[in-house]
């Protein structure tokens, strides 16, 4: 990064100096959209005065950078991705880049099509939460890179692909949450949701394979659950892992099944929001009380989880920060590609952001402290 | 629409006939992205066999339709817009169109920039939940239309703009919800949230003006609340309307203020999800019980609202259908513009979809049936 002072001026500061709105400054400095000649001159003069990276600006004018980023997510209706996209768009907007979002419904074919659209629309870079499970199924991503488009992964790694990835440590987060339940003396801990496969494999390996084959994060979370059981020498029981369609309805059915076991779970670890609401439905149906009768920890904190009675202990993902970090790395790579950065780019890496276990009131000791209490 | 049978074949049916994935069929028929020559031939032959609109296809190849739609929403992290976008993208994908989404944070300047980006990216049509309050502030939308880009409004009308708009009747939905509370004998009904203005106007007119000036839907919902009070001859009390920042924290503070009034509300009508979670926090703090002590109805049903104890009575918006309908109208207009449709386009109109009051367990009679019960 080049700058005349330690913290380079932002577009907002240029806007304030010029007495215009931030978007107007961004359009002027980004060279897109309509700005009146008078305003344009005012913004450029302000940028000059406070040392906004005018060299980079001049260069971008000639190199034809489009100042747009593409973002590909699995499901835009999932609040997790909503937060990530907002983080990306805030961070890139402050640099004068606009963000185009496409949603793939976890379908690799749709992801291939989305990459093609973004190539066609001449974006400068792409951030993707990829459904690809390995490099062999990610040739579409390589095609984008071959055309000079920078790519950063978010939320999911693609093993074998040499790309920066901004992630949380799903395995460690799951392990920590399940360890919290074990600390509270739970030994029968249900896992909702698991691999979306037919039948119920008895072997851990087959369950993990089924989960990983569906989604990288699913596999990581299941492995974290198993890690925590192993840490405490708790024997794994396949009956306590949900198997089948990843829907709220099926989560409810699977939890109902678990609660009807001769030795039912005294706690549940839910890996998604719909897994949690499905579990809550099953718990209500069964007449059990949260915390008193069954402990709960979920993934992806939300304001609803905080107002439920009792408030739920949840893993909070740094959704905005994940997006912002991915945008920062991508914009850095675009700068480097345009020769705007003096610093050489390092090798690609996993950038792991911290999750937080937000402790509320849904975890208590099981009624019989050895954790094997039967309930009538 | 032209078709050889009453229901025109879909891309999925072409895909099934050709034995390829839906995306592959969409890429082939849409003329974008990579498809191997062998597969391409197979798909085109299948399309021909089952009568997929091959004439339209041939024409689109020559007219250079880009097969992309742009969608501009206020906040992609709001699950309401997540659902609308999913509805749009499902409906347009089945017609071989991809969807690019931009989020504006309710900022009109950002919306202007977003329209410019979409013009630049040569989309065929735009669906926008506009922050513009009247035609005078919507010249950016007219600019897009002047370039031949079709535009459809979703979620919000822009008075004075001659465009199709796909909406719910916010005023009627709010009136119905508040009438439900009145039916249960409530007379002191709080409104969360109201206009984001400084100070607390005493006159209804000033409150409504403040709300409308911020957001069209806000004004409609407040008017629906007033309608329901008028229907029953209930005297309006400005103290029962939240004023100020539209955040969960401020909703909590405003509800706490209302609950401390000498004659506090016995029911609340919450117009957004964060207004509801803020209200729930204030209710918990006050030690009141939902339903027994204070009734609640909220806007925008969610799976969380159904699993809370007691489950909340909520207005359900048809988010997917709003998106699907907007896409259908937009694609119809694009077809008409490309001469694909024999039917002449009618004048633009408001398309109003039904909301539903999902009755659960958060509404009861106030403790004193005349609704003026004081609580200690």
PDB file of C-alpha atoms in Angstrom, chain B residues 20 28 37 53 95 106 121 146 170 176 191 194 201 204 291-292 328 355:
ATOM      1  CA  UNK B  20     -27.952 -33.400 -18.162  1.00  0.00           C
ATOM      2  CA  UNK B  28     -26.777 -24.163 -23.335  1.00  0.00           C
ATOM      3  CA  UNK B  37     -20.223 -29.365 -28.295  1.00  0.00           C
ATOM      4  CA  UNK B  53     -39.474 -22.092 -26.863  1.00  0.00           C
ATOM      5  CA  UNK B  95     -35.956 -19.311 -17.311  1.00  0.00           C
ATOM      6  CA  UNK B 106     -31.284   1.909   2.868  1.00  0.00           C
ATOM      7  CA  UNK B 121     -23.007  -4.705 -16.384  1.00  0.00           C
ATOM      8  CA  UNK B 146     -34.206   5.213 -20.694  1.00  0.00           C
ATOM      9  CA  UNK B 170     -48.755  -3.316   4.703  1.00  0.00           C
ATOM     10  CA  UNK B 176     -55.712  -6.675  10.825  1.00  0.00           C
ATOM     11  CA  UNK B 191     -46.432   0.395  18.354  1.00  0.00           C
ATOM     12  CA  UNK B 194     -42.193   4.079  14.701  1.00  0.00           C
ATOM     13  CA  UNK B 201     -44.622  14.713  18.122  1.00  0.00           C
ATOM     14  CA  UNK B 204     -50.772  11.663  14.607  1.00  0.00           C
ATOM     15  CA  UNK B 291     -49.631 -13.457  26.898  1.00  0.00           C
ATOM     16  CA  UNK B 292     -50.554 -13.535  30.616  1.00  0.00           C
ATOM     17  CA  UNK B 328     -42.284 -13.207 -13.567  1.00  0.00           C
ATOM     18  CA  UNK B 355     -50.201 -11.839   4.049  1.00  0.00           C
TER      19      UNK B 355
END
